[in-house]
Tab-separated table of C-alpha atoms and ligand atoms in Angstrom:
chain	number	residue	atom	x	y	z
A	39	UNK	CA	163.708	109.851	88.919
A	40	UNK	CA	164.105	106.176	89.755
A	41	UNK	CA	160.994	104.113	90.680
A	42	UNK	CA	162.598	103.444	94.088
A	43	UNK	CA	163.130	107.138	94.775
A	44	UNK	CA	159.559	107.954	93.756
A	45	UNK	CA	158.156	105.112	95.893
A	46	UNK	CA	160.150	106.333	98.904
A	47	UNK	CA	158.932	109.932	98.660
A	48	UNK	CA	155.330	108.835	97.930
A	49	UNK	CA	155.404	106.470	100.934
A	50	UNK	CA	156.782	109.163	103.216
A	51	UNK	CA	154.174	111.742	102.128
A	52	UNK	CA	151.326	109.235	102.522
A	53	UNK	CA	152.454	108.206	105.999
A	54	UNK	CA	152.793	111.822	107.121
A	55	UNK	CA	149.649	113.331	105.549
A	56	UNK	CA	147.441	110.681	103.907
A	57	UNK	CA	148.052	112.201	100.455
A	58	UNK	CA	148.307	109.535	97.780
A	59	UNK	CA	150.826	110.133	94.980
A	60	UNK	CA	150.331	107.753	92.081
A	61	UNK	CA	153.210	107.302	89.582
A	62	UNK	CA	151.446	109.595	87.082
A	63	UNK	CA	152.099	112.432	89.574
A	64	UNK	CA	155.850	112.362	88.894
A	65	UNK	CA	155.526	115.790	87.196
A	66	UNK	CA	154.222	117.185	90.508
A	67	UNK	CA	157.404	116.153	92.259
A	68	UNK	CA	159.481	117.751	89.495
A	69	UNK	CA	157.684	121.108	89.707
A	70	UNK	CA	156.876	121.354	93.405
A	71	UNK	CA	160.109	120.006	94.868
A	72	UNK	CA	162.394	122.059	92.608
A	73	UNK	CA	162.759	124.927	95.137
A	74	UNK	CA	163.638	122.431	97.905
A	75	UNK	CA	166.331	120.821	95.743
A	76	UNK	CA	167.803	124.254	95.115
A	77	UNK	CA	167.693	125.283	98.760
A	78	UNK	CA	169.279	122.021	99.916
A	79	UNK	CA	171.875	122.084	97.130
A	80	UNK	CA	170.702	118.700	95.832
A	81	UNK	CA	171.188	117.685	92.192
A	82	UNK	CA	168.143	115.451	91.754
A	83	UNK	CA	164.979	114.014	93.282
A	84	UNK	CA	166.871	110.759	93.858
A	85	UNK	CA	169.413	112.683	95.925
A	86	UNK	CA	166.504	114.184	97.886
A	87	UNK	CA	165.024	110.701	98.464
A	88	UNK	CA	168.411	109.580	99.769
A	89	UNK	CA	168.658	112.557	102.133
A	90	UNK	CA	165.114	111.928	103.389
A	91	UNK	CA	166.218	108.465	104.522
A	92	UNK	CA	168.494	110.054	107.123
A	93	UNK	CA	166.930	109.788	110.581
A	94	UNK	CA	167.433	113.516	111.259
A	95	UNK	CA	165.651	114.675	108.104
A	96	UNK	CA	162.385	115.475	109.910
A	97	UNK	CA	162.215	119.162	108.961
A	98	UNK	CA	163.009	118.239	105.357
A	99	UNK	CA	160.273	115.569	105.367
A	100	UNK	CA	157.836	118.202	106.646
A	101	UNK	CA	158.845	120.670	103.925
A	102	UNK	CA	158.478	117.994	101.213
A	103	UNK	CA	155.023	117.012	102.503
A	104	UNK	CA	153.867	120.638	102.635
A	105	UNK	CA	155.140	121.276	99.127
A	106	UNK	CA	153.062	118.386	97.817
A	107	UNK	CA	149.757	119.547	99.327
A	108	UNK	CA	147.284	121.211	96.969
A	109	UNK	CA	146.070	124.438	98.538
A	110	UNK	CA	143.510	125.628	96.037
A	111	UNK	CA	140.659	127.521	97.751
A	112	UNK	CA	138.275	130.393	97.194
A	113	UNK	CA	135.721	132.513	99.035
A	114	UNK	CA	132.229	130.949	99.289
A	115	UNK	CA	133.499	128.002	97.257
A	116	UNK	CA	130.636	126.179	95.499
A	117	UNK	CA	128.030	128.481	97.085
A	118	UNK	CA	125.595	125.796	98.287
A	119	UNK	CA	127.194	124.875	101.652
A	120	UNK	CA	127.193	128.538	102.623
A	121	UNK	CA	123.531	128.971	101.623
A	122	UNK	CA	122.726	125.979	103.824
A	123	UNK	CA	124.851	127.336	106.683
A	124	UNK	CA	122.942	130.607	106.490
A	125	UNK	CA	119.742	128.698	107.310
A	126	UNK	CA	121.420	126.327	109.769
A	127	UNK	CA	123.115	128.828	112.111
A	128	UNK	CA	119.903	130.614	113.223
A	129	UNK	CA	118.300	127.201	113.891
A	130	UNK	CA	121.301	126.029	115.911
A	131	UNK	CA	121.387	129.340	117.806
A	132	UNK	CA	117.720	128.944	118.711
A	133	UNK	CA	118.385	125.404	119.942
A	134	UNK	CA	121.219	126.502	122.270
A	135	UNK	CA	120.813	128.171	125.687
A	136	UNK	CA	121.551	131.917	125.965
A	137	UNK	CA	125.275	132.533	126.364
A	138	UNK	CA	126.206	129.355	124.461
A	139	UNK	CA	128.955	129.475	121.840
A	140	UNK	CA	128.425	127.941	118.417
A	141	UNK	CA	131.603	126.207	117.297
A	142	UNK	CA	132.523	126.029	113.597
A	143	UNK	CA	135.584	124.158	112.305
A	144	UNK	CA	137.157	124.665	108.900
A	145	UNK	CA	139.294	121.498	108.760
A	146	UNK	CA	141.921	121.694	105.988
A	147	UNK	CA	141.292	125.443	105.743
A	148	UNK	CA	144.187	126.212	103.395
A	149	UNK	CA	144.715	129.989	103.033
A	150	UNK	CA	141.619	130.883	105.070
A	151	UNK	CA	138.989	131.841	102.489
A	152	UNK	CA	136.572	129.226	103.878
A	153	UNK	CA	136.926	130.437	107.491
A	154	UNK	CA	136.572	134.111	106.494
A	155	UNK	CA	133.536	133.304	104.301
A	156	UNK	CA	131.932	131.753	107.402
A	157	UNK	CA	132.902	134.822	109.477
A	158	UNK	CA	131.296	137.158	106.883
A	159	UNK	CA	128.172	135.031	106.845
A	160	UNK	CA	127.946	135.191	110.663
A	161	UNK	CA	128.361	138.979	110.560
A	162	UNK	CA	125.686	139.276	107.884
A	163	UNK	CA	123.293	137.132	109.935
A	164	UNK	CA	123.641	139.616	112.818
A	165	UNK	CA	120.685	139.321	115.189
A	166	UNK	CA	119.585	136.062	113.554
A	167	UNK	CA	122.131	134.181	115.668
A	168	UNK	CA	120.286	135.495	118.743
A	169	UNK	CA	123.433	136.910	120.315
A	170	UNK	CA	125.160	133.515	120.443
A	171	UNK	CA	128.914	133.828	120.130
A	172	UNK	CA	130.377	132.011	117.113
A	173	UNK	CA	133.870	130.543	117.384
A	174	UNK	CA	135.609	129.757	114.076
A	175	UNK	CA	138.644	127.467	114.027
A	176	UNK	CA	140.678	126.896	110.863
A	177	UNK	CA	143.228	124.072	110.795
A	178	UNK	CA	145.617	122.710	108.186
A	179	UNK	CA	148.711	120.525	107.939
A	180	UNK	CA	150.651	123.258	106.112
A	181	UNK	CA	152.270	125.967	108.245
A	182	UNK	CA	152.746	128.122	105.161
A	183	UNK	CA	149.042	128.355	104.318
A	184	UNK	CA	148.201	128.894	107.987
A	185	UNK	CA	150.422	131.942	108.204
A	186	UNK	CA	148.808	133.290	105.022
A	187	UNK	CA	145.378	132.662	106.559
A	188	UNK	CA	146.338	134.497	109.769
A	189	UNK	CA	147.652	137.493	107.817
A	190	UNK	CA	144.490	137.577	105.706
A	191	UNK	CA	146.061	139.073	102.551
A	192	UNK	CA	144.514	138.140	99.177
A	193	UNK	CA	145.336	139.112	95.609
A	194	UNK	CA	142.858	140.784	93.270
A	195	UNK	CA	142.478	137.424	91.500
A	196	UNK	CA	141.677	135.642	94.781
A	197	UNK	CA	139.022	138.139	95.866
A	198	UNK	CA	137.440	138.102	92.429
A	199	UNK	CA	136.812	134.355	92.764
A	200	UNK	CA	133.537	134.028	94.652
A	201	UNK	CA	133.575	137.068	96.916
A	202	UNK	CA	130.639	139.393	96.161
A	203	UNK	CA	131.853	142.987	95.662
A	204	UNK	CA	129.512	144.198	98.418
A	205	UNK	CA	131.152	141.898	100.979
A	206	UNK	CA	134.630	142.615	99.642
A	207	UNK	CA	134.407	146.349	100.314
A	208	UNK	CA	132.626	145.806	103.608
A	209	UNK	CA	135.038	143.265	105.143
A	210	UNK	CA	138.357	143.816	103.329
A	211	UNK	CA	140.517	146.853	102.628
A	212	UNK	CA	143.426	147.572	100.309
A	213	UNK	CA	146.859	147.333	101.879
A	214	UNK	CA	150.287	147.063	100.258
A	215	UNK	CA	148.807	146.427	96.821
A	216	UNK	CA	146.568	143.570	97.944
A	217	UNK	CA	143.271	143.084	99.729
A	218	UNK	CA	143.352	142.376	103.448
A	219	UNK	CA	140.626	141.082	105.742
A	220	UNK	CA	139.674	143.795	108.254
A	221	UNK	CA	140.923	143.238	111.838
A	222	UNK	CA	137.449	142.595	113.404
A	223	UNK	CA	136.807	139.781	110.922
A	224	UNK	CA	140.336	138.416	111.387
A	225	UNK	CA	139.695	138.342	115.132
A	226	UNK	CA	136.699	136.061	114.576
A	227	UNK	CA	138.837	133.201	113.219
A	228	UNK	CA	141.702	131.329	114.863
A	229	UNK	CA	144.137	129.234	112.800
A	230	UNK	CA	146.012	126.234	114.204
A	231	UNK	CA	148.230	123.492	112.856
A	232	UNK	CA	146.481	120.104	112.741
A	233	UNK	CA	147.028	116.911	110.819
A	234	UNK	CA	143.714	115.160	110.136
A	235	UNK	CA	145.511	111.824	110.581
A	236	UNK	CA	146.303	112.713	114.192
A	237	UNK	CA	144.033	112.288	117.204
A	238	UNK	CA	141.951	115.485	117.373
A	239	UNK	CA	139.571	114.645	120.207
A	240	UNK	CA	141.136	117.457	122.272
A	241	UNK	CA	139.415	119.978	119.960
A	242	UNK	CA	136.053	119.132	121.538
A	243	UNK	CA	132.662	119.079	119.825
A	244	UNK	CA	131.645	121.275	116.878
A	245	UNK	CA	128.225	122.418	115.721
A	246	UNK	CA	129.471	122.733	112.151
A	247	UNK	CA	132.444	121.144	110.398
A	248	UNK	CA	133.665	122.069	106.928
A	249	UNK	CA	136.047	119.395	105.648
A	250	UNK	CA	136.061	120.145	101.971
A	251	UNK	CA	138.304	119.122	99.110
A	252	UNK	CA	140.890	117.233	101.114
A	253	UNK	CA	139.451	113.696	101.395
A	254	UNK	CA	139.751	113.400	97.601
A	255	UNK	CA	143.527	113.133	98.044
A	256	UNK	CA	143.294	110.199	100.522
A	257	UNK	CA	142.856	106.464	99.939
A	258	UNK	CA	139.690	104.630	101.076
A	259	UNK	CA	140.872	103.433	104.535
A	260	UNK	CA	142.152	106.950	105.340
A	261	UNK	CA	138.877	108.570	104.193
A	262	UNK	CA	136.931	106.164	106.442
A	263	UNK	CA	139.191	106.804	109.422
A	264	UNK	CA	138.979	110.613	109.053
A	265	UNK	CA	135.197	110.615	108.446
A	266	UNK	CA	134.581	108.495	111.574
A	267	UNK	CA	136.783	110.789	113.657
A	268	UNK	CA	134.951	113.865	112.275
A	269	UNK	CA	131.544	112.263	113.012
A	270	UNK	CA	132.648	111.799	116.608
A	271	UNK	CA	133.438	115.524	116.898
A	272	UNK	CA	130.042	116.624	115.522
A	273	UNK	CA	127.192	117.754	117.793
A	274	UNK	CA	124.050	115.588	117.626
A	275	UNK	CA	122.266	118.296	115.606
A	276	UNK	CA	125.417	119.528	113.841
A	277	UNK	CA	126.287	119.393	110.144
A	278	UNK	CA	129.415	118.267	108.282
A	279	UNK	CA	130.011	119.744	104.829
A	280	UNK	CA	132.149	117.855	102.314
A	281	UNK	CA	133.451	118.985	98.919
A	282	UNK	CA	131.506	118.560	95.673
A	283	UNK	CA	133.466	115.450	94.639
A	284	UNK	CA	133.370	113.849	98.093
A	285	UNK	CA	130.865	111.506	99.749
A	286	UNK	CA	130.454	109.243	102.782
A	287	UNK	CA	128.842	106.517	100.650
A	288	UNK	CA	130.592	103.191	101.057
A	289	UNK	CA	132.991	104.755	103.587
A	290	UNK	CA	131.097	105.068	106.877
A	291	UNK	CA	127.627	104.578	108.321
A	292	UNK	CA	128.267	107.091	111.118
A	293	UNK	CA	127.117	109.963	108.878
A	294	UNK	CA	123.972	110.332	106.815
A	295	UNK	CA	123.226	112.767	104.011
A	296	UNK	CA	120.725	115.533	104.715
A	297	UNK	CA	117.779	115.097	102.361
A	298	UNK	CA	118.086	117.261	99.230
A	299	UNK	CA	121.308	118.925	100.483
A	300	UNK	CA	124.267	117.744	98.439
A	301	UNK	CA	127.444	117.515	100.470
A	302	UNK	CA	125.804	118.096	103.883
A	303	UNK	CA	125.778	115.299	106.479
A	304	UNK	CA	124.613	114.725	110.048
A	305	UNK	CA	125.535	112.095	112.635
A	306	UNK	CA	123.517	108.956	112.822
A	307	UNK	CA	121.375	109.632	115.887
A	308	UNK	CA	122.088	106.353	117.703
A	309	UNK	CA	125.780	107.220	117.487
A	310	UNK	CA	125.195	110.764	118.682
A	311	UNK	CA	123.267	109.566	121.769
A	312	UNK	CA	125.933	107.048	122.664
A	313	UNK	CA	128.698	109.693	122.275
B	630	SAM	C1	142.380	121.904	98.263
B	630	SAM	S1	142.637	122.572	99.842
B	630	SAM	C2	140.972	122.788	100.422
B	630	SAM	C3	140.749	124.113	101.094
B	630	SAM	C4	139.315	124.388	101.494
B	630	SAM	N1	138.815	123.408	102.411
B	630	SAM	C5	138.427	124.479	100.277
B	630	SAM	O1	137.638	123.571	100.029
B	630	SAM	O2	138.529	125.480	99.542
B	630	SAM	C6	143.196	121.136	100.740
B	630	SAM	C7	143.968	121.456	102.012
B	630	SAM	O3	144.103	120.256	102.777
B	630	SAM	C8	145.325	120.327	103.470
B	630	SAM	N2	145.698	118.968	103.918
B	630	SAM	C9	146.183	117.953	103.172
B	630	SAM	N3	146.400	116.876	103.946
B	630	SAM	C10	146.036	117.217	105.198
B	630	SAM	C11	146.031	116.533	106.443
B	630	SAM	N4	146.459	115.262	106.557
B	630	SAM	N5	145.605	117.192	107.546
B	630	SAM	C12	145.187	118.475	107.449
B	630	SAM	N6	145.171	119.183	106.304
B	630	SAM	C13	145.591	118.549	105.195
B	630	SAM	C14	146.279	120.944	102.476
B	630	SAM	O4	147.410	121.519	103.100
B	630	SAM	C15	145.366	121.973	101.782
B	630	SAM	O5	145.526	123.256	102.327
């Protein structure tokens, strides 16, 4: 592929999603865009870059962007955030008036394992959430992963990664050769399309935000912009969880790390009061 063609596709994907493609990622374009070339009857990535320059190539640009997202996820990924959430939710429930709803957002939810892990944890907490309703919203830029999340089907390999057998048989069943999340658990989570680069103030405030393993793909200004927008959506006593390789250090002062809790952040109080 020519440097010009690569630069055009990388620029388009960055503008649409924030994902940074450095020249060493050329192999990713070769492998991930192959099916699109075939479907469009295009001979090469340069031909695709040319087609993407057409003003009416919006659907194609969307498909290319989606194909270049990395959707790796697993149930109870990294363990620690979920252990912390297990202690946090009862405390938040106690701090809210009866009848209040606790709002949890899995931003960049991929195929839904994060949202369903949270739903299982809420179910397991039972009375410890003092009857407060828990709303779980999963969002992602990729329509394909969102439809997988809504359907709630997982392979044997996917359920074996991180999902304790006890929870697997309690909250999933076997259907059409795969494991499927049971309807009551599916009903606890809602999945919607959302680009983290867009204005998401309409979503309202959240008590808990999981935004894990997506900022790593963005450049510094984009990380800062997204972190500040997430901080603004967080309740004064809420918690934001980031991925193991992600931090707010050097990116924003709107969020501060919880002492001795890696990857868990709260809003700076002065900011919370002003918001
Ligand atoms: C590696 S997965 C992380 C899934 C889950 N949070 C976890 O930690 O297991 C990253 C997800 O971010 C999504 N993503 C990438 N850019 C995005 C953007 N600008 N807005 C929303 N989601 C985005 C991708 O589609 C992908 O599903």
